[in-house]
Coordinates of N, CA and C in Angstrom, one line a residue:
X556 N 0.9 -1.2 0.1 CA 0.0 0.1 0.0 C 1.0 1.4 0.0
X557 N 0.5 2.2 -0.8 CA 1.3 3.5 -0.8 C 0.5 4.6 -0.6
X558 N 1.1 5.8 -0.5 CA 0.2 7.0 -0.2 C 1.0 8.1 -1.1
X559 N 0.1 8.7 -2.0 CA 0.7 10.0 -2.8 C 0.2 11.3 -2.2
X560 N 1.2 12.1 -2.0 CA 0.8 13.4 -1.7 C 1.4 14.4 -2.8
X561 N 0.6 15.5 -2.8 CA 1.0 16.5 -3.8 C 1.4 17.7 -2.9
X562 N 2.5 18.4 -3.3 CA 2.8 19.7 -2.9 C 3.3 20.6 -3.8
X563 N 2.9 22.2 -3.7 CA 3.0 23.0 -4.7 C 4.0 23.9 -4.1
X564 N 5.0 24.3 -4.9 CA 6.2 25.3 -4.6 C 5.9 26.7 -5.6
X565 N 5.9 27.7 -5.2 CA 6.0 28.8 -5.9 C 7.5 29.3 -6.4
X566 N 7.9 29.3 -7.6 CA 9.0 29.8 -8.1 C 9.5 31.3 -7.9
X567 N 10.4 31.7 -7.3 CA 10.7 33.1 -6.9 C 12.1 33.3 -7.9
X568 N 12.4 34.7 -7.8 CA 13.2 35.4 -8.8 C 14.6 34.8 -8.1
X569 N 14.7 34.5 -6.9 CA 16.1 34.0 -6.4 C 16.3 32.6 -6.9
X570 N 15.2 31.6 -7.1 CA 15.3 30.6 -7.8 C 15.7 30.7 -9.3
X571 N 15.4 31.5 -9.9 CA 15.5 31.7 -11.3 C 17.2 32.1 -11.2
X572 N 17.6 33.1 -10.3 CA 18.9 33.6 -10.5 C 19.9 32.4 -9.9
X573 N 19.5 31.4 -9.3 CA 20.3 30.2 -8.8 C 20.4 29.4 -9.9
X574 N 19.4 29.3 -10.7 CA 19.4 28.3 -12.0 C 18.8 27.1 -11.7
X575 N 18.4 26.8 -10.6 CA 17.9 25.4 -10.3 C 17.2 25.5 -9.0
X576 N 16.1 24.5 -8.7 CA 15.5 24.3 -7.4 C 15.9 22.8 -7.1
X577 N 16.6 22.8 -5.8 CA 16.7 21.5 -5.3 C 15.6 21.2 -4.1
X578 N 14.9 20.2 -4.1 CA 13.9 19.7 -3.3 C 13.9 18.4 -2.6
X579 N 13.8 18.4 -1.4 CA 13.8 17.1 -0.7 C 12.6 16.8 0.0
X580 N 11.9 15.7 -0.2 CA 10.7 15.3 0.8 C 11.0 14.2 1.6
X581 N 10.4 14.1 2.8 CA 10.9 13.3 3.9 C 9.5 12.5 4.3
X582 N 9.7 11.3 4.4 CA 8.6 10.3 4.9 C 8.7 9.7 6.1
X583 N 8.0 9.7 7.2 CA 8.2 9.1 8.5 C 6.9 8.3 8.9
X584 N 7.2 7.2 9.4 CA 6.0 6.2 9.5 C 6.4 5.3 11.0
X585 N 5.2 5.0 11.6 CA 5.6 4.1 12.8 C 5.0 2.7 12.5
X586 N 5.8 1.6 12.5 CA 5.4 0.3 12.4 C 4.6 -0.2 13.6
X587 N 4.0 -1.2 13.5 CA 3.5 -2.0 14.6 C 4.3 -2.3 15.9
X588 N 5.4 -2.4 15.5 CA 6.6 -2.8 16.5 C 7.8 -2.1 16.1
X589 N 8.7 -1.6 17.1 CA 9.8 -1.2 16.7 C 9.9 0.4 16.6
X590 N 11.1 0.8 16.2 CA 11.3 2.3 16.0 C 10.6 2.9 14.8
X591 N 10.4 4.2 14.6 CA 9.8 4.8 13.5 C 10.6 4.5 12.3
X592 N 10.0 4.5 11.1 CA 10.9 4.6 9.9 C 11.0 5.6 9.1
X593 N 12.0 6.3 8.5 CA 12.2 7.3 7.6 C 12.7 7.0 6.3
X594 N 12.3 7.9 5.3 CA 12.9 7.8 4.2 C 12.8 9.1 3.4
X595 N 13.8 9.4 2.7 CA 13.8 10.8 2.0 C 14.1 10.5 0.4
X596 N 13.5 11.5 -0.3 CA 13.6 11.5 -1.8 C 14.0 13.1 -2.3
X597 N 15.1 13.1 -3.1 CA 15.5 14.6 -3.6 C 15.3 14.5 -5.1
X598 N 15.0 15.8 -5.5 CA 14.9 15.9 -6.9 C 15.4 17.6 -7.2
X599 N 16.2 17.6 -8.3 CA 16.4 19.0 -8.6 C 16.0 19.6 -10.0
X600 N 15.4 20.5 -10.2 CA 14.6 21.1 -11.4 C 15.5 22.1 -11.9
X601 N 16.0 22.1 -13.0 CA 16.9 23.2 -13.6 C 15.7 24.3 -14.3
X602 N 16.4 25.6 -13.9 CA 15.7 26.7 -14.5 C 16.0 27.0 -15.9
X603 N 15.0 27.3 -16.6 CA 15.2 27.8 -17.9 C 15.3 29.5 -17.9
X604 N 16.4 29.9 -17.9 CA 16.6 31.3 -17.9 C 16.5 32.1 -19.3
X605 N 15.9 33.0 -19.4 CA 15.8 33.8 -20.6 C 15.9 35.4 -20.3
X606 N 17.0 35.6 -20.2 CA 17.6 36.9 -19.7 C 17.2 37.8 -21.1
X607 N 16.8 39.1 -21.0 CA 16.5 40.0 -21.9 C 16.4 41.3 -21.4
X608 N 16.8 42.4 -22.1 CA 16.5 43.7 -21.6 C 16.0 44.5 -23.0
X609 N 15.0 45.5 -22.6 CA 14.5 46.3 -23.9 C 14.8 47.6 -23.6
X610 N 15.0 48.6 -24.4 CA 15.2 49.9 -24.2 C 14.3 50.7 -25.4
X611 N 13.7 51.7 -25.1 CA 12.9 52.5 -25.7 C 13.2 54.0 -25.6
X612 N 13.4 54.7 -26.7 CA 13.9 56.3 -26.5 C 12.7 57.1 -27.2
X613 N 12.5 58.2 -26.8 CA 11.4 59.0 -27.3 C 11.8 60.6 -26.9
X614 N 11.0 61.4 -27.8 CA 11.3 63.0 -27.4 C 10.0 63.7 -27.8
X615 N 9.8 64.8 -27.3 CA 8.5 65.5 -27.3 C 8.8 66.4 -28.5
X616 N 10.1 66.7 -28.8 CA 10.4 67.7 -29.9 C 10.1 67.0 -31.4
X617 N 9.4 67.9 -32.1 CA 8.9 67.6 -33.3 C 9.8 68.3 -34.5
X618 N 10.7 69.3 -34.2 CA 11.5 69.7 -35.2 C 12.5 70.7 -34.3
X619 N 13.6 71.2 -35.1 CA 14.7 72.1 -34.7 C 15.0 72.9 -35.5
X620 N 15.5 74.3 -35.4 CA 15.5 75.4 -36.3 C 16.9 76.2 -36.1
X621 N 17.5 76.2 -34.9 CA 18.7 76.9 -34.6 C 19.8 76.2 -33.9
X622 N 21.0 76.6 -34.2 CA 22.1 76.0 -33.4 C 22.0 76.5 -32.1
X623 N 22.3 75.7 -31.2 CA 22.0 75.9 -29.7 C 20.6 75.4 -29.1
X624 N 19.9 74.9 -29.8 CA 18.5 74.4 -29.6 C 18.7 73.1 -28.6
X625 N 18.0 72.9 -27.5 CA 18.0 71.7 -26.9 C 16.9 70.8 -27.2
X626 N 17.4 69.4 -27.5 CA 16.3 68.5 -27.7 C 16.4 67.4 -26.4
X627 N 15.4 67.2 -25.8 CA 15.5 66.3 -24.7 C 14.8 65.1 -25.1
X628 N 15.7 64.0 -24.6 CA 15.2 62.6 -24.9 C 14.7 61.9 -23.5
X629 N 13.8 61.0 -23.4 CA 13.7 60.2 -22.4 C 13.9 58.5 -23.0
X630 N 14.7 58.0 -22.1 CA 15.2 56.7 -22.6 C 14.8 55.7 -21.3
X631 N 14.2 54.6 -21.7 CA 13.6 53.7 -20.6 C 14.3 52.2 -20.9
X632 N 14.9 51.8 -20.0 CA 15.4 50.3 -20.2 C 14.5 49.4 -19.2
X633 N 14.0 48.4 -19.6 CA 13.2 47.6 -18.9 C 13.8 46.2 -19.0
X634 N 13.8 45.3 -17.8 CA 14.2 43.9 -17.8 C 13.1 43.2 -18.1
X635 N 13.0 42.7 -19.5 CA 11.9 42.0 -19.9 C 12.0 40.4 -20.0
X636 N 13.4 40.1 -19.4 CA 13.7 38.9 -19.0 C 12.9 38.1 -17.8
X637 N 13.7 36.8 -17.5 CA 13.1 36.2 -16.1 C 14.1 36.1 -15.1
X638 N 15.3 36.7 -15.3 CA 16.2 36.7 -14.3 C 16.8 38.0 -14.1
X639 N 17.6 38.3 -13.0 CA 18.0 39.8 -12.5 C 19.1 40.1 -13.3
X640 N 19.2 41.4 -13.6 CA 20.4 41.9 -14.6 C 21.1 42.9 -13.6
X641 N 22.2 42.9 -13.5 CA 23.2 43.7 -12.7 C 23.8 44.9 -13.7
X642 N 24.2 45.8 -12.9 CA 25.0 47.0 -13.7 C 24.3 47.3 -14.9
X643 N 22.9 47.6 -14.9 CA 22.3 48.2 -16.0 C 22.8 49.5 -16.4
X644 N 23.2 49.9 -17.5 CA 23.7 51.2 -17.8 C 23.2 51.6 -19.1
X645 N 22.7 52.9 -19.2 CA 22.3 53.6 -20.6 C 23.2 54.5 -21.1
X646 N 23.5 54.5 -22.4 CA 24.6 55.5 -23.0 C 23.8 56.0 -24.2
X647 N 24.2 57.2 -24.4 CA 23.7 57.9 -25.6 C 25.1 58.6 -26.3
X648 N 25.4 58.1 -27.2 CA 26.7 58.7 -27.8 C 26.3 60.3 -28.4
X649 N 25.1 60.6 -28.6 CA 24.9 61.9 -29.2 C 24.2 62.9 -28.4
X650 N 24.3 62.5 -27.1 CA 23.5 63.4 -26.2 C 24.1 63.4 -24.7
X651 N 23.9 64.4 -23.9 CA 24.6 64.4 -22.6 C 23.6 63.7 -21.8
X652 N 24.0 62.7 -21.1 CA 23.1 62.0 -20.1 C 22.9 62.8 -18.7
X653 N 21.7 62.8 -18.2 CA 21.5 63.4 -16.9 C 21.8 62.3 -16.0
X654 N 21.3 62.5 -14.8 CA 21.6 61.4 -13.7 C 21.1 60.1 -14.0
X655 N 21.9 59.2 -14.2 CA 21.5 57.8 -14.7 C 22.7 56.8 -14.2
X656 N 22.4 56.4 -12.8 CA 23.4 55.6 -12.1 C 23.0 54.2 -12.7
X657 N 24.1 53.4 -12.7 CA 24.0 51.9 -13.2 C 23.2 51.3 -12.0
X658 N 22.3 50.4 -12.4 CA 21.5 49.6 -11.4 C 21.3 48.3 -11.6
X659 N 20.5 47.6 -10.5 CA 20.1 46.3 -10.7 C 18.8 46.3 -10.9
X660 N 18.3 45.5 -12.1 CA 16.9 45.5 -12.2 C 16.4 44.2 -12.3
X661 N 15.3 43.7 -11.4 CA 14.8 42.4 -11.3 C 13.7 42.3 -12.5
X662 N 13.1 41.2 -12.7 CA 12.4 41.1 -14.0 C 11.3 42.1 -13.8
X663 N 10.8 42.6 -14.8 CA 9.7 43.7 -14.7 C 10.1 45.2 -14.5
X664 N 11.3 45.2 -13.8 CA 11.7 46.5 -13.4 C 12.2 47.4 -14.5
X665 N 12.4 48.7 -14.4 CA 12.9 49.7 -15.4 C 13.8 50.8 -14.9
X666 N 14.6 51.2 -15.8 CA 15.3 52.4 -15.4 C 15.2 53.4 -16.5
X667 N 14.7 54.6 -15.9 CA 14.4 55.8 -16.8 C 15.4 56.9 -16.7
X668 N 15.9 57.3 -17.8 CA 17.0 58.4 -17.8 C 16.6 59.5 -18.9
X669 N 17.0 60.6 -18.7 CA 16.9 61.7 -19.6 C 18.2 62.1 -20.3
X670 N 18.2 62.5 -21.6 CA 19.5 62.8 -22.0 C 19.2 64.3 -23.1
X671 N 20.0 65.1 -23.2 CA 19.8 66.2 -23.9 C 20.8 66.7 -24.9
X672 N 20.5 66.7 -26.3 CA 21.5 67.0 -27.3 C 21.1 68.4 -27.8
X673 N 22.2 69.1 -27.9 CA 22.5 70.5 -28.3 C 22.9 70.9 -29.7
X674 N 21.9 71.2 -30.4 CA 21.7 71.2 -31.9 C 23.0 72.0 -32.4
X675 N 23.9 71.4 -33.3 CA 25.0 72.0 -33.9 C 24.8 72.6 -35.2
X676 N 25.9 73.1 -35.9 CA 25.8 73.6 -37.1 C 25.7 72.3 -38.1
X677 N 26.6 71.2 -37.8 CA 26.3 70.1 -38.4 C 25.0 69.6 -38.6
X678 N 24.2 69.8 -37.5 CA 22.9 69.1 -37.6 C 22.1 70.1 -38.5
X679 N 22.3 71.4 -38.5 CA 21.4 72.4 -39.4 C 21.7 71.8 -40.9
X680 N 23.1 71.6 -41.0 CA 23.5 71.3 -42.5 C 23.0 70.0 -43.0
X681 N 22.9 69.0 -41.9 CA 22.4 67.5 -42.2 C 20.9 67.5 -42.7
X682 N 20.1 68.4 -41.9 CA 18.6 68.5 -42.2 C 17.9 67.6 -41.1
X683 N 18.4 66.8 -40.5 CA 17.8 65.7 -39.6 C 18.8 65.4 -38.6
X684 N 18.1 65.1 -37.2 CA 19.0 64.3 -36.2 C 18.6 63.0 -36.0
X685 N 19.2 62.1 -36.2 CA 18.8 60.6 -35.9 C 19.7 60.1 -35.0
X686 N 19.1 59.5 -33.8 CA 19.6 59.3 -32.5 C 19.3 58.0 -32.2
X687 N 20.1 57.3 -31.5 CA 19.8 56.0 -30.7 C 20.6 55.8 -29.5
X688 N 20.0 55.2 -28.7 CA 20.8 54.9 -27.4 C 21.1 53.4 -27.2
X689 N 22.0 53.0 -26.1 CA 22.2 51.7 -25.8 C 22.2 51.4 -24.4
X690 N 21.8 50.0 -24.2 CA 21.7 49.6 -22.6 C 22.8 48.4 -22.6
X691 N 23.4 48.3 -21.7 CA 24.1 46.9 -21.2 C 23.7 46.6 -19.9
X692 N 24.0 45.3 -19.6 CA 23.8 44.8 -18.4 C 24.4 43.4 -18.3
X693 N 24.2 42.6 -17.1 CA 25.1 41.3 -16.8 C 24.0 40.6 -15.9
X694 N 24.0 39.0 -16.5 CA 23.1 38.2 -15.6 C 24.2 37.3 -14.7
X695 N 25.5 37.7 -14.8 CA 26.3 36.8 -14.2 C 26.9 35.5 -15.1
X696 N 25.9 35.1 -16.0 CA 26.6 34.5 -17.0 C 26.5 34.7 -18.3
X697 N 25.8 36.0 -18.6 CA 25.9 36.3 -19.9 C 25.8 37.9 -19.8
X698 N 26.5 38.7 -20.8 CA 26.4 40.3 -20.9 C 25.6 40.4 -22.0
X699 N 24.6 41.4 -21.8 CA 23.8 41.8 -22.7 C 24.0 43.4 -23.2
X700 N 23.9 43.4 -24.4 CA 24.0 44.8 -24.8 C 22.9 45.0 -26.0
X701 N 21.8 46.1 -26.0 CA 20.8 46.1 -26.8 C 20.7 47.6 -27.2
X702 N 20.3 48.0 -28.4 CA 20.3 49.4 -29.0 C 18.7 49.7 -29.0
X703 N 18.4 50.9 -28.9 CA 17.1 51.4 -28.9 C 16.5 51.6 -30.3
X704 N 15.2 51.9 -30.4 CA 15.0 52.5 -31.6 C 15.4 53.9 -31.9
X705 N 15.6 54.1 -33.4 CA 16.1 55.4 -33.9 C 15.0 56.5 -33.6
X706 N 15.4 57.6 -33.1 CA 14.5 58.6 -33.1 C 15.0 59.8 -34.1
X707 N 14.1 60.3 -34.9 CA 14.5 61.3 -35.8 C 13.8 62.5 -35.9
X708 N 14.4 63.7 -35.6 CA 13.9 64.9 -35.5 C 14.2 65.8 -36.8
X709 N 13.4 66.4 -37.4 CA 13.9 67.0 -38.7 C 14.0 68.5 -38.4
X710 N 14.7 69.0 -39.3 CA 15.0 70.7 -39.3 C 14.0 71.2 -40.1
X711 N 13.5 72.4 -39.5 CA 12.3 73.3 -40.2 C 13.0 74.6 -40.7
X712 N 12.9 74.9 -41.8 CA 13.5 76.3 -42.6 C 12.8 77.3 -41.9
X713 N 13.5 78.2 -41.5 CA 13.0 79.7 -41.1 C 13.1 80.5 -42.5
X714 N 12.0 80.7 -43.2 CA 11.8 81.1 -44.5 C 11.4 82.7 -44.4
X715 N 12.3 83.6 -45.1 CA 12.0 85.1 -45.2 C 10.9 85.4 -46.1
X716 N 9.9 86.6 -45.8 CA 9.0 86.8 -47.0 C 9.7 86.8 -48.5
X717 N 9.0 86.3 -49.4 CA 9.5 86.5 -50.8 C 9.5 88.1 -51.2
X718 N 10.2 88.4 -52.2 CA 10.3 90.0 -52.7 C 10.0 89.9 -54.0
X719 N 9.1 89.0 -54.5 CA 8.6 89.0 -55.9 C 7.4 89.9 -56.1
X720 N 6.6 89.8 -57.1 CA 5.8 90.8 -57.5 C 4.8 90.8 -56.4
X721 N 4.4 89.8 -55.6 CA 3.3 90.0 -54.4 C 3.7 91.1 -53.4
X722 N 5.0 91.4 -53.6 CA 5.5 92.4 -52.4 C 5.8 93.7 -53.0
X723 N 5.5 93.8 -54.3 CA 6.0 95.0 -55.0 C 4.9 96.3 -54.6
X724 N 3.7 95.8 -54.6 CA 2.6 96.9 -54.3 C 2.6 97.4 -52.8
X725 N 2.6 96.5 -51.9 CA 2.7 96.9 -50.5 C 4.1 98.0 -50.4
X726 N 5.3 97.2 -50.9 CA 6.5 98.2 -50.8 C 6.3 99.4 -51.5
X727 N 5.6 99.6 -52.5 CA 5.4 100.9 -53.3 C 4.7 101.7 -52.6
X728 N 3.5 101.3 -52.2 CA 2.8 102.1 -51.2 C 3.4 102.8 -50.0
X729 N 4.1 102.0 -49.5 CA 4.9 102.3 -48.1 C 5.9 103.3 -48.6
X730 N 6.7 103.3 -49.5 CA 7.5 104.2 -50.0 C 6.8 105.4 -50.3
X731 N 5.7 105.5 -51.0 CA 5.0 106.7 -51.3 C 4.6 107.3 -50.1
X732 N 4.1 106.7 -49.0 CA 3.5 107.2 -47.8 C 4.8 107.9 -47.0
X733 N 5.9 107.2 -46.9 CA 7.0 107.8 -46.2 C 7.4 109.2 -47.1
X734 N 7.5 109.0 -48.4 CA 8.0 110.4 -49.2 C 7.0 111.2 -49.0
X735 N 5.8 111.1 -48.9 CA 4.6 112.2 -48.8 C 4.9 112.8 -47.3
X736 N 5.1 112.1 -46.5 CA 5.3 112.5 -45.1 C 6.4 113.6 -44.9
X737 N 7.5 113.1 -45.6 CA 8.8 113.9 -45.5 C 8.4 115.4 -46.3
X738 N 7.7 115.3 -47.4 CA 7.5 116.4 -48.2 C 6.6 117.3 -47.2
X739 N 5.8 116.8 -46.7 CA 4.5 117.5 -45.7 C 5.4 118.4 -44.7
X740 N 6.2 117.7 -44.1 CA 7.1 118.2 -42.9 C 8.1 119.3 -43.5
X741 N 8.7 119.0 -44.6 CA 9.6 120.1 -45.2 C 8.8 121.3 -45.6
X742 N 7.6 121.1 -46.0 CA 6.7 122.3 -46.6 C 6.4 123.1 -45.4
X743 N 5.9 122.5 -44.3 CA 5.4 123.0 -43.0 C 6.5 123.8 -42.3
X744 N 7.6 123.1 -42.4 CA 8.7 124.1 -41.8 C 9.2 125.3 -42.7
X745 N 9.1 125.1 -44.1 CA 9.3 126.3 -44.9 C 8.3 127.4 -44.6
X746 N 6.9 127.1 -44.4 CA 6.0 128.0 -44.2 C 6.1 128.8 -42.9
X747 N 6.6 127.9 -41.9 CA 6.7 128.5 -40.6 C 8.0 129.6 -40.8
X748 N 8.9 129.2 -41.4 CA 10.4 130.0 -41.4 C 9.9 131.3 -42.2
X749 N 8.9 131.4 -43.3 CA 8.6 132.6 -43.8 C 7.3 133.2 -43.2
X750 N 6.9 132.8 -42.3 CA 5.9 133.5 -41.5 C 4.6 133.3 -41.8
X751 N 4.5 132.2 -42.7 CA 2.9 131.6 -43.2 C 2.2 130.7 -42.0
X752 N 2.9 130.4 -41.1 CA 2.2 129.3 -40.1 C 2.3 130.1 -38.7
X753 N 1.6 129.5 -37.9 CA 1.5 129.8 -36.6 C 2.3 128.8 -35.6
X754 N 2.3 127.9 -36.2 CA 3.1 126.7 -35.3 C 4.0 125.9 -36.1
X755 N 5.1 125.4 -35.4 CA 6.0 124.7 -35.9 C 5.7 123.1 -35.8
X756 N 6.3 122.1 -36.4 CA 6.3 120.9 -36.1 C 7.6 120.4 -35.1

């Protein structure tokens, strides 16, 4: 005669990090006579580690126009695997990173950092700024490096008003008004100089 029992164990992050779960069961019984009897049975279950980290980059900037303009990026790295990743570090070669201390991420945890790019003359000449970031980390058994999505910000031209035929009429009228004003002031001053007026301008 035998007795079968079922026991349930919930896997933890520590178990995943350890790489296996070793478990021992113990059975004890009392015979009709004599001392109690005991037996044990052990088993080891190997963890299937799936280390992964993702990185997403974004910006609220929709365009840039001048040298010196600041473009702020938000960069988020997330442990999307099932084991802990240590030394998680975000770098952006084309921007200045804010406070972004390397850290340890358990599965599901994230690290968010900001980075600022200052527009250069080369950016103006290129017409677009295309930027990516990278994240790296270590599981103890594996080093991981991932690149983010590319974020593109276009340059917007600051155009001056055209000087074609559409502008000729307003400019001509403006010139006429300025000339008329000068002639009126000159005539008034002369009338006053010869005694024809009672007040000067």
